[in-house]
mmCIF file of N, CA and C in Angstrom:
data_model
loop_
_atom_site.group_PDB
_atom_site.id
_atom_site.type_symbol
_atom_site.label_atom_id
_atom_site.label_comp_id
_atom_site.label_asym_id
_atom_site.label_seq_id
_atom_site.Cartn_x
_atom_site.Cartn_y
_atom_site.Cartn_z
ATOM 1 N N MET Z 258 -63.655 -97.721 -163.701
ATOM 2 C CA MET Z 258 -63.674 -98.168 -162.318
ATOM 3 C C MET Z 258 -63.077 -99.575 -162.269
ATOM 4 N N LEU Z 259 -62.369 -99.850 -161.212
ATOM 5 C CA LEU Z 259 -61.748 -101.157 -161.044
ATOM 6 C C LEU Z 259 -62.805 -102.217 -160.767
ATOM 7 N N PRO Z 260 -62.663 -103.406 -161.342
ATOM 8 C CA PRO Z 260 -63.654 -104.470 -161.091
ATOM 9 C C PRO Z 260 -63.798 -104.789 -159.606
ATOM 10 N N ALA Z 261 -62.705 -104.773 -158.865
ATOM 11 C CA ALA Z 261 -62.790 -105.069 -157.435
ATOM 12 C C ALA Z 261 -63.571 -103.990 -156.697
ATOM 13 N N THR Z 262 -63.492 -102.761 -157.161
ATOM 14 C CA THR Z 262 -64.238 -101.671 -156.545
ATOM 15 C C THR Z 262 -65.732 -101.875 -156.738
ATOM 16 N N ILE Z 263 -66.112 -102.327 -157.920
ATOM 17 C CA ILE Z 263 -67.530 -102.606 -158.179
ATOM 18 C C ILE Z 263 -68.022 -103.685 -157.216
ATOM 19 N N ASN Z 264 -67.242 -104.740 -157.044
ATOM 20 C CA ASN Z 264 -67.623 -105.798 -156.101
ATOM 21 C C ASN Z 264 -67.707 -105.266 -154.688
ATOM 22 N N TYR Z 265 -66.817 -104.363 -154.323
ATOM 23 C CA TYR Z 265 -66.813 -103.791 -152.975
ATOM 24 C C TYR Z 265 -68.114 -103.038 -152.709
ATOM 25 N N PHE Z 266 -68.553 -102.244 -153.683
ATOM 26 C CA PHE Z 266 -69.765 -101.461 -153.488
ATOM 27 C C PHE Z 266 -71.034 -102.299 -153.600
ATOM 28 N N GLU Z 267 -71.007 -103.359 -154.390
ATOM 29 C CA GLU Z 267 -72.197 -104.179 -154.578
ATOM 30 C C GLU Z 267 -72.494 -105.073 -153.384
ATOM 31 N N THR Z 268 -71.466 -105.496 -152.659
ATOM 32 C CA THR Z 268 -71.694 -106.355 -151.505
ATOM 33 C C THR Z 268 -71.935 -105.487 -150.277
ATOM 34 N N GLY Z 269 -72.660 -106.006 -149.347
ATOM 35 C CA GLY Z 269 -72.908 -105.283 -148.108
ATOM 36 C C GLY Z 269 -71.775 -105.436 -147.114
ATOM 37 N N ASP Z 270 -70.820 -106.274 -147.430
ATOM 38 C CA ASP Z 270 -69.709 -106.554 -146.528
ATOM 39 C C ASP Z 270 -68.668 -105.454 -146.611
ATOM 40 N N ARG Z 271 -68.382 -104.785 -145.507
ATOM 41 C CA ARG Z 271 -67.396 -103.708 -145.468
ATOM 42 C C ARG Z 271 -66.226 -104.066 -144.551
ATOM 43 N N THR Z 272 -65.996 -105.350 -144.338
ATOM 44 C CA THR Z 272 -64.882 -105.749 -143.486
ATOM 45 C C THR Z 272 -63.580 -105.525 -144.220
ATOM 46 N N LEU Z 273 -62.554 -105.230 -143.455
ATOM 47 C CA LEU Z 273 -61.243 -104.988 -144.038
ATOM 48 C C LEU Z 273 -60.493 -106.301 -144.140
ATOM 49 N N SER Z 274 -60.046 -106.593 -145.323
ATOM 50 C CA SER Z 274 -59.214 -107.763 -145.545
ATOM 51 C C SER Z 274 -58.050 -107.337 -146.421
ATOM 52 N N THR Z 275 -57.127 -108.217 -146.609
ATOM 53 C CA THR Z 275 -55.988 -107.920 -147.469
ATOM 54 C C THR Z 275 -56.459 -107.652 -148.890
ATOM 55 N N LEU Z 276 -57.432 -108.405 -149.339
ATOM 56 C CA LEU Z 276 -57.959 -108.218 -150.687
ATOM 57 C C LEU Z 276 -58.580 -106.836 -150.849
ATOM 58 N N THR Z 277 -59.443 -106.421 -149.914
ATOM 59 C CA THR Z 277 -60.063 -105.102 -150.043
ATOM 60 C C THR Z 277 -59.032 -103.991 -149.883
ATOM 61 N N PHE Z 278 -58.002 -104.214 -149.076
ATOM 62 C CA PHE Z 278 -56.973 -103.188 -148.931
ATOM 63 C C PHE Z 278 -56.247 -102.971 -150.252
ATOM 64 N N PHE Z 279 -55.815 -104.054 -150.898
ATOM 65 C CA PHE Z 279 -55.023 -103.927 -152.120
ATOM 66 C C PHE Z 279 -55.864 -103.697 -153.374
ATOM 67 N N THR Z 280 -57.163 -103.950 -153.308
ATOM 68 C CA THR Z 280 -57.998 -103.737 -154.493
ATOM 69 C C THR Z 280 -58.925 -102.540 -154.369
ATOM 70 N N PHE Z 281 -59.134 -102.016 -153.170
ATOM 71 C CA PHE Z 281 -60.028 -100.879 -153.017
ATOM 72 C C PHE Z 281 -59.319 -99.673 -152.407
ATOM 73 N N TYR Z 282 -58.794 -99.825 -151.214
ATOM 74 C CA TYR Z 282 -58.230 -98.679 -150.503
ATOM 75 C C TYR Z 282 -56.968 -98.129 -151.168
ATOM 76 N N LEU Z 283 -55.988 -98.951 -151.395
ATOM 77 C CA LEU Z 283 -54.704 -98.490 -151.907
ATOM 78 C C LEU Z 283 -54.767 -97.939 -153.333
ATOM 79 N N PRO Z 284 -55.438 -98.586 -154.283
ATOM 80 C CA PRO Z 284 -55.450 -98.050 -155.653
ATOM 81 C C PRO Z 284 -56.126 -96.695 -155.798
ATOM 82 N N MET Z 285 -57.008 -96.337 -154.884
ATOM 83 C CA MET Z 285 -57.699 -95.056 -155.002
ATOM 84 C C MET Z 285 -56.723 -93.877 -154.963
ATOM 85 N N ASN Z 286 -55.632 -94.007 -154.255
ATOM 86 C CA ASN Z 286 -54.604 -92.976 -154.229
ATOM 87 C C ASN Z 286 -53.466 -93.294 -155.183
ATOM 88 N N LEU Z 287 -53.128 -94.537 -155.293
ATOM 89 C CA LEU Z 287 -51.939 -94.944 -156.026
ATOM 90 C C LEU Z 287 -52.074 -94.750 -157.535
ATOM 91 N N ILE Z 288 -53.192 -95.087 -158.097
ATOM 92 C CA ILE Z 288 -53.368 -94.999 -159.555
ATOM 93 C C ILE Z 288 -53.279 -93.552 -160.053
ATOM 94 N N PRO Z 289 -53.979 -92.586 -159.446
ATOM 95 C CA PRO Z 289 -53.823 -91.206 -159.926
ATOM 96 C C PRO Z 289 -52.403 -90.674 -159.731
ATOM 97 N N PHE Z 290 -51.765 -91.041 -158.625
ATOM 98 C CA PHE Z 290 -50.402 -90.572 -158.381
ATOM 99 C C PHE Z 290 -49.442 -91.107 -159.442
ATOM 100 N N ILE Z 291 -49.512 -92.388 -159.727
ATOM 101 C CA ILE Z 291 -48.612 -92.976 -160.731
ATOM 102 C C ILE Z 291 -48.888 -92.370 -162.108
ATOM 103 N N ALA Z 292 -50.142 -92.127 -162.438
ATOM 104 C CA ALA Z 292 -50.471 -91.506 -163.723
ATOM 105 C C ALA Z 292 -49.883 -90.101 -163.812
ATOM 106 N N LEU Z 293 -49.959 -89.351 -162.735
ATOM 107 C CA LEU Z 293 -49.379 -88.004 -162.734
ATOM 108 C C LEU Z 293 -47.863 -88.044 -162.896
ATOM 109 N N VAL Z 294 -47.207 -88.958 -162.198
ATOM 110 C CA VAL Z 294 -45.752 -89.061 -162.304
ATOM 111 C C VAL Z 294 -45.355 -89.502 -163.714
ATOM 112 N N LEU Z 295 -46.088 -90.434 -164.293
ATOM 113 C CA LEU Z 295 -45.773 -90.879 -165.647
ATOM 114 C C LEU Z 295 -45.967 -89.768 -166.672
ATOM 115 N N ALA Z 296 -46.859 -88.845 -166.406
ATOM 116 C CA ALA Z 296 -47.101 -87.731 -167.329
ATOM 117 C C ALA Z 296 -46.132 -86.575 -167.123
ATOM 118 N N THR Z 297 -45.332 -86.620 -166.082
ATOM 119 C CA THR Z 297 -44.383 -85.555 -165.793
ATOM 120 C C THR Z 297 -43.124 -85.745 -166.641
ATOM 121 N N PRO Z 298 -42.657 -84.676 -167.286
ATOM 122 C CA PRO Z 298 -41.469 -84.806 -168.140
ATOM 123 C C PRO Z 298 -40.171 -84.827 -167.325
ATOM 124 N N VAL Z 299 -39.820 -85.989 -166.811
ATOM 125 C CA VAL Z 299 -38.560 -86.191 -166.083
ATOM 126 C C VAL Z 299 -37.898 -87.454 -166.629
ATOM 127 N N THR Z 300 -36.651 -87.668 -166.231
ATOM 128 C CA THR Z 300 -35.951 -88.876 -166.683
ATOM 129 C C THR Z 300 -36.587 -90.112 -166.051
ATOM 130 N N ASN Z 301 -36.355 -91.245 -166.673
ATOM 131 C CA ASN Z 301 -36.932 -92.495 -166.155
ATOM 132 C C ASN Z 301 -36.393 -92.827 -164.765
ATOM 133 N N LYS Z 302 -35.144 -92.479 -164.489
ATOM 134 C CA LYS Z 302 -34.563 -92.737 -163.174
ATOM 135 C C LYS Z 302 -35.306 -91.934 -162.102
ATOM 136 N N LEU Z 303 -35.555 -90.655 -162.370
ATOM 137 C CA LEU Z 303 -36.318 -89.830 -161.419
ATOM 138 C C LEU Z 303 -37.757 -90.308 -161.309
ATOM 139 N N ARG Z 304 -38.322 -90.694 -162.435
ATOM 140 C CA ARG Z 304 -39.710 -91.181 -162.442
ATOM 141 C C ARG Z 304 -39.846 -92.404 -161.532
ATOM 142 N N ALA Z 305 -38.920 -93.338 -161.651
ATOM 143 C CA ALA Z 305 -38.942 -94.538 -160.806
ATOM 144 C C ALA Z 305 -38.756 -94.179 -159.340
ATOM 145 N N LYS Z 306 -37.882 -93.230 -159.071
ATOM 146 C CA LYS Z 306 -37.655 -92.775 -157.689
ATOM 147 C C LYS Z 306 -38.925 -92.149 -157.116
ATOM 148 N N TYR Z 307 -39.566 -91.277 -157.882
ATOM 149 C CA TYR Z 307 -40.786 -90.619 -157.400
ATOM 150 C C TYR Z 307 -41.919 -91.625 -157.199
ATOM 151 N N ILE Z 308 -42.047 -92.583 -158.093
ATOM 152 C CA ILE Z 308 -43.089 -93.600 -157.932
ATOM 153 C C ILE Z 308 -42.818 -94.447 -156.694
ATOM 154 N N GLY Z 309 -41.571 -94.826 -156.471
ATOM 155 C CA GLY Z 309 -41.231 -95.627 -155.287
ATOM 156 C C GLY Z 309 -41.477 -94.890 -153.987
ATOM 157 N N VAL Z 310 -40.972 -93.668 -153.888
ATOM 158 C CA VAL Z 310 -41.149 -92.871 -152.665
ATOM 159 C C VAL Z 310 -42.620 -92.536 -152.454
ATOM 160 N N GLY Z 311 -43.284 -92.106 -153.517
ATOM 161 C CA GLY Z 311 -44.703 -91.756 -153.413
ATOM 162 C C GLY Z 311 -45.581 -92.943 -153.047
ATOM 163 N N SER Z 312 -45.287 -94.095 -153.617
ATOM 164 C CA SER Z 312 -46.066 -95.295 -153.288
ATOM 165 C C SER Z 312 -45.920 -95.664 -151.824
ATOM 166 N N PHE Z 313 -44.710 -95.527 -151.303
ATOM 167 C CA PHE Z 313 -44.478 -95.822 -149.891
ATOM 168 C C PHE Z 313 -45.249 -94.836 -149.004
ATOM 169 N N ILE Z 314 -45.223 -93.562 -149.349
ATOM 170 C CA ILE Z 314 -45.953 -92.548 -148.561
ATOM 171 C C ILE Z 314 -47.454 -92.791 -148.640
ATOM 172 N N ILE Z 315 -47.963 -93.119 -149.810
ATOM 173 C CA ILE Z 315 -49.391 -93.415 -149.962
ATOM 174 C C ILE Z 315 -49.768 -94.653 -149.155
ATOM 175 N N PHE Z 316 -48.915 -95.672 -149.171
ATOM 176 C CA PHE Z 316 -49.152 -96.872 -148.376
ATOM 177 C C PHE Z 316 -49.259 -96.515 -146.896
ATOM 178 N N LEU Z 317 -48.334 -95.704 -146.393
ATOM 179 C CA LEU Z 317 -48.371 -95.289 -144.983
ATOM 180 C C LEU Z 317 -49.613 -94.463 -144.671
ATOM 181 N N PHE Z 318 -49.991 -93.560 -145.576
ATOM 182 C CA PHE Z 318 -51.183 -92.739 -145.394
ATOM 183 C C PHE Z 318 -52.431 -93.618 -145.291
ATOM 184 N N THR Z 319 -52.540 -94.593 -146.166
ATOM 185 C CA THR Z 319 -53.702 -95.482 -146.174
ATOM 186 C C THR Z 319 -53.746 -96.341 -144.920
ATOM 187 N N ILE Z 320 -52.610 -96.877 -144.519
ATOM 188 C CA ILE Z 320 -52.546 -97.686 -143.295
ATOM 189 C C ILE Z 320 -52.922 -96.832 -142.080
ATOM 190 N N ALA Z 321 -52.432 -95.601 -142.024
ATOM 191 C CA ALA Z 321 -52.731 -94.728 -140.881
ATOM 192 C C ALA Z 321 -54.224 -94.434 -140.779
ATOM 193 N N ILE Z 322 -54.849 -94.104 -141.891
ATOM 194 C CA ILE Z 322 -56.280 -93.798 -141.861
ATOM 195 C C ILE Z 322 -57.088 -95.027 -141.449
ATOM 196 N N ILE Z 323 -56.752 -96.193 -141.982
ATOM 197 C CA ILE Z 323 -57.476 -97.411 -141.602
ATOM 198 C C ILE Z 323 -57.254 -97.721 -140.129
ATOM 199 N N TYR Z 324 -56.024 -97.559 -139.657
ATOM 200 C CA TYR Z 324 -55.731 -97.788 -138.244
ATOM 201 C C TYR Z 324 -56.566 -96.849 -137.365
ATOM 202 N N PHE Z 325 -56.614 -95.583 -137.730
ATOM 203 C CA PHE Z 325 -57.392 -94.628 -136.932
ATOM 204 C C PHE Z 325 -58.877 -94.934 -136.978
ATOM 205 N N GLN Z 326 -59.376 -95.420 -138.127
ATOM 206 C CA GLN Z 326 -60.796 -95.769 -138.213
ATOM 207 C C GLN Z 326 -61.150 -96.911 -137.276
ATOM 208 N N PHE Z 327 -60.262 -97.894 -137.150
ATOM 209 C CA PHE Z 327 -60.552 -99.027 -136.286
ATOM 210 C C PHE Z 327 -60.214 -98.748 -134.827
ATOM 211 N N THR Z 328 -59.293 -97.838 -134.578
ATOM 212 C CA THR Z 328 -58.914 -97.517 -133.203
ATOM 213 C C THR Z 328 -59.893 -96.551 -132.563
ATOM 214 N N TYR Z 329 -60.268 -95.536 -133.296
ATOM 215 C CA TYR Z 329 -61.169 -94.504 -132.780
ATOM 216 C C TYR Z 329 -62.538 -94.669 -133.433
ATOM 217 N N THR Z 330 -63.239 -95.710 -133.025
ATOM 218 C CA THR Z 330 -64.518 -96.034 -133.655
ATOM 219 C C THR Z 330 -65.582 -94.969 -133.409
ATOM 220 N N SER Z 331 -65.441 -94.167 -132.347
ATOM 221 C CA SER Z 331 -66.440 -93.143 -132.079
ATOM 222 C C SER Z 331 -66.399 -92.027 -133.125
ATOM 223 N N ILE Z 332 -65.268 -91.835 -133.768
ATOM 224 C CA ILE Z 332 -65.167 -90.812 -134.811
ATOM 225 C C ILE Z 332 -64.821 -91.440 -136.167
ATOM 226 N N ALA Z 333 -65.157 -92.704 -136.341
ATOM 227 C CA ALA Z 333 -64.804 -93.421 -137.572
ATOM 228 C C ALA Z 333 -65.429 -92.780 -138.803
ATOM 229 N N SER Z 334 -66.667 -92.303 -138.690
ATOM 230 C CA SER Z 334 -67.299 -91.703 -139.870
ATOM 231 C C SER Z 334 -66.598 -90.409 -140.266
ATOM 232 N N GLU Z 335 -66.152 -89.608 -139.289
ATOM 233 C CA GLU Z 335 -65.408 -88.397 -139.600
ATOM 234 C C GLU Z 335 -64.064 -88.729 -140.241
ATOM 235 N N LEU Z 336 -63.417 -89.786 -139.747
ATOM 236 C CA LEU Z 336 -62.155 -90.209 -140.338
ATOM 237 C C LEU Z 336 -62.358 -90.717 -141.760
ATOM 238 N N PHE Z 337 -63.506 -91.349 -142.021
ATOM 239 C CA PHE Z 337 -63.776 -91.800 -143.375
ATOM 240 C C PHE Z 337 -63.943 -90.609 -144.308
ATOM 241 N N TYR Z 338 -64.575 -89.522 -143.832
ATOM 242 C CA TYR Z 338 -64.679 -88.317 -144.647
ATOM 243 C C TYR Z 338 -63.301 -87.724 -144.916
ATOM 244 N N LEU Z 339 -62.434 -87.719 -143.903
ATOM 245 C CA LEU Z 339 -61.063 -87.246 -144.081
ATOM 246 C C LEU Z 339 -60.353 -88.093 -145.124
ATOM 247 N N TYR Z 340 -60.521 -89.389 -145.031
ATOM 248 C CA TYR Z 340 -59.903 -90.286 -146.004
ATOM 249 C C TYR Z 340 -60.484 -90.062 -147.399
ATOM 250 N N SER Z 341 -61.777 -89.810 -147.487
ATOM 251 C CA SER Z 341 -62.400 -89.556 -148.787
ATOM 252 C C SER Z 341 -61.828 -88.302 -149.431
ATOM 253 N N ILE Z 342 -61.658 -87.263 -148.645
ATOM 254 C CA ILE Z 342 -61.034 -86.041 -149.157
ATOM 255 C C ILE Z 342 -59.586 -86.327 -149.525
ATOM 256 N N GLY Z 343 -58.917 -87.094 -148.686
ATOM 257 C CA GLY Z 343 -57.528 -87.450 -148.951
ATOM 258 C C GLY Z 343 -57.352 -88.254 -150.210
ATOM 259 N N ARG Z 344 -58.317 -89.111 -150.502
ATOM 260 C CA ARG Z 344 -58.234 -89.899 -151.741
ATOM 261 C C ARG Z 344 -58.251 -88.998 -152.952
ATOM 262 N N ALA Z 345 -58.995 -87.911 -152.882
ATOM 263 C CA ALA Z 345 -59.070 -87.005 -154.025
ATOM 264 C C ALA Z 345 -57.887 -86.054 -154.082
ATOM 265 N N ALA Z 346 -57.464 -85.541 -152.947
ATOM 266 C CA ALA Z 346 -56.440 -84.497 -152.926
ATOM 267 C C ALA Z 346 -55.024 -85.022 -152.715
ATOM 268 N N PHE Z 347 -54.860 -86.052 -151.934
ATOM 269 C CA PHE Z 347 -53.526 -86.499 -151.536
ATOM 270 C C PHE Z 347 -52.620 -86.862 -152.709
ATOM 271 N N PRO Z 348 -53.094 -87.605 -153.723
ATOM 272 C CA PRO Z 348 -52.198 -87.924 -154.839
ATOM 273 C C PRO Z 348 -51.682 -86.680 -155.558
ATOM 274 N N PHE Z 349 -52.543 -85.680 -155.726
ATOM 275 C CA PHE Z 349 -52.138 -84.459 -156.408
ATOM 276 C C PHE Z 349 -51.162 -83.639 -155.571
ATOM 277 N N ILE Z 350 -51.440 -83.539 -154.289
ATOM 278 C CA ILE Z 350 -50.543 -82.792 -153.400
ATOM 279 C C ILE Z 350 -49.186 -83.470 -153.333
ATOM 280 N N LEU Z 351 -49.171 -84.773 -153.172
ATOM 281 C CA LEU Z 351 -47.908 -85.512 -153.104
ATOM 282 C C LEU Z 351 -47.130 -85.381 -154.407
ATOM 283 N N TRP Z 352 -47.807 -85.507 -155.530
ATOM 284 C CA TRP Z 352 -47.155 -85.346 -156.825
ATOM 285 C C TRP Z 352 -46.536 -83.960 -156.943
ATOM 286 N N PHE Z 353 -47.290 -82.942 -156.573
ATOM 287 C CA PHE Z 353 -46.796 -81.576 -156.686
ATOM 288 C C PHE Z 353 -45.596 -81.343 -155.775
ATOM 289 N N VAL Z 354 -45.643 -81.859 -154.569
ATOM 290 C CA VAL Z 354 -44.524 -81.696 -153.632
ATOM 291 C C VAL Z 354 -43.272 -82.384 -154.175
ATOM 292 N N LEU Z 355 -43.424 -83.569 -154.754
ATOM 293 C CA LEU Z 355 -42.261 -84.310 -155.223
ATOM 294 C C LEU Z 355 -41.670 -83.754 -156.521
ATOM 295 N N VAL Z 356 -42.492 -83.304 -157.438
ATOM 296 C CA VAL Z 356 -41.973 -82.935 -158.762
ATOM 297 C C VAL Z 356 -42.053 -81.448 -159.072
ATOM 298 N N ASN Z 357 -42.398 -80.601 -158.118
ATOM 299 C CA ASN Z 357 -42.613 -79.179 -158.439
ATOM 300 C C ASN Z 357 -41.377 -78.496 -159.011
ATOM 301 N N LYS Z 358 -40.169 -78.934 -158.648
ATOM 302 C CA LYS Z 358 -38.984 -78.287 -159.189
ATOM 303 C C LYS Z 358 -38.760 -78.639 -160.668
ATOM 304 N N HIS Z 359 -39.447 -79.659 -161.160
ATOM 305 C CA HIS Z 359 -39.318 -80.056 -162.562
ATOM 306 C C HIS Z 359 -40.426 -79.498 -163.438
ATOM 307 N N LEU Z 360 -41.395 -78.845 -162.830
ATOM 308 C CA LEU Z 360 -42.514 -78.309 -163.594
ATOM 309 C C LEU Z 360 -42.194 -76.894 -164.079
ATOM 310 N N ASP Z 361 -42.499 -76.608 -165.323
ATOM 311 C CA ASP Z 361 -42.272 -75.295 -165.883
ATOM 312 C C ASP Z 361 -43.621 -74.625 -166.101
ATOM 313 N N PHE Z 362 -43.947 -73.686 -165.234
ATOM 314 C CA PHE Z 362 -45.255 -73.040 -165.302
ATOM 315 C C PHE Z 362 -45.289 -71.901 -166.323
ATOM 316 N N ASN Z 363 -44.141 -71.528 -166.868
ATOM 317 C CA ASN Z 363 -44.088 -70.425 -167.825
ATOM 318 C C ASN Z 363 -44.236 -70.889 -169.266
ATOM 319 N N ALA Z 364 -44.308 -72.177 -169.481
ATOM 320 C CA ALA Z 364 -44.379 -72.692 -170.859
ATOM 321 C C ALA Z 364 -45.764 -72.602 -171.415
#
């Protein structure tokens, strides 16, 4: 677990700041995605391309969910559940969509 994540859970403060965004929200999707891309047998040029494109999409996904949580406060808890599911599934789905043509399922 990331040290910043431990601090996030230990404190009662749940306000959104730049620090919590870059140390808690964003790495939850970004780290598994980058690990999956690094484990995929592709050239380094493609690997860098997939990491760049995927990181940008993950950044937009995270910003959108946070924006919706603060905009639609009446359904913020439901949006947090959506984001929680997204944190687990989104990196894998994005990885599969980006690199599926390079995966050999018959090996």
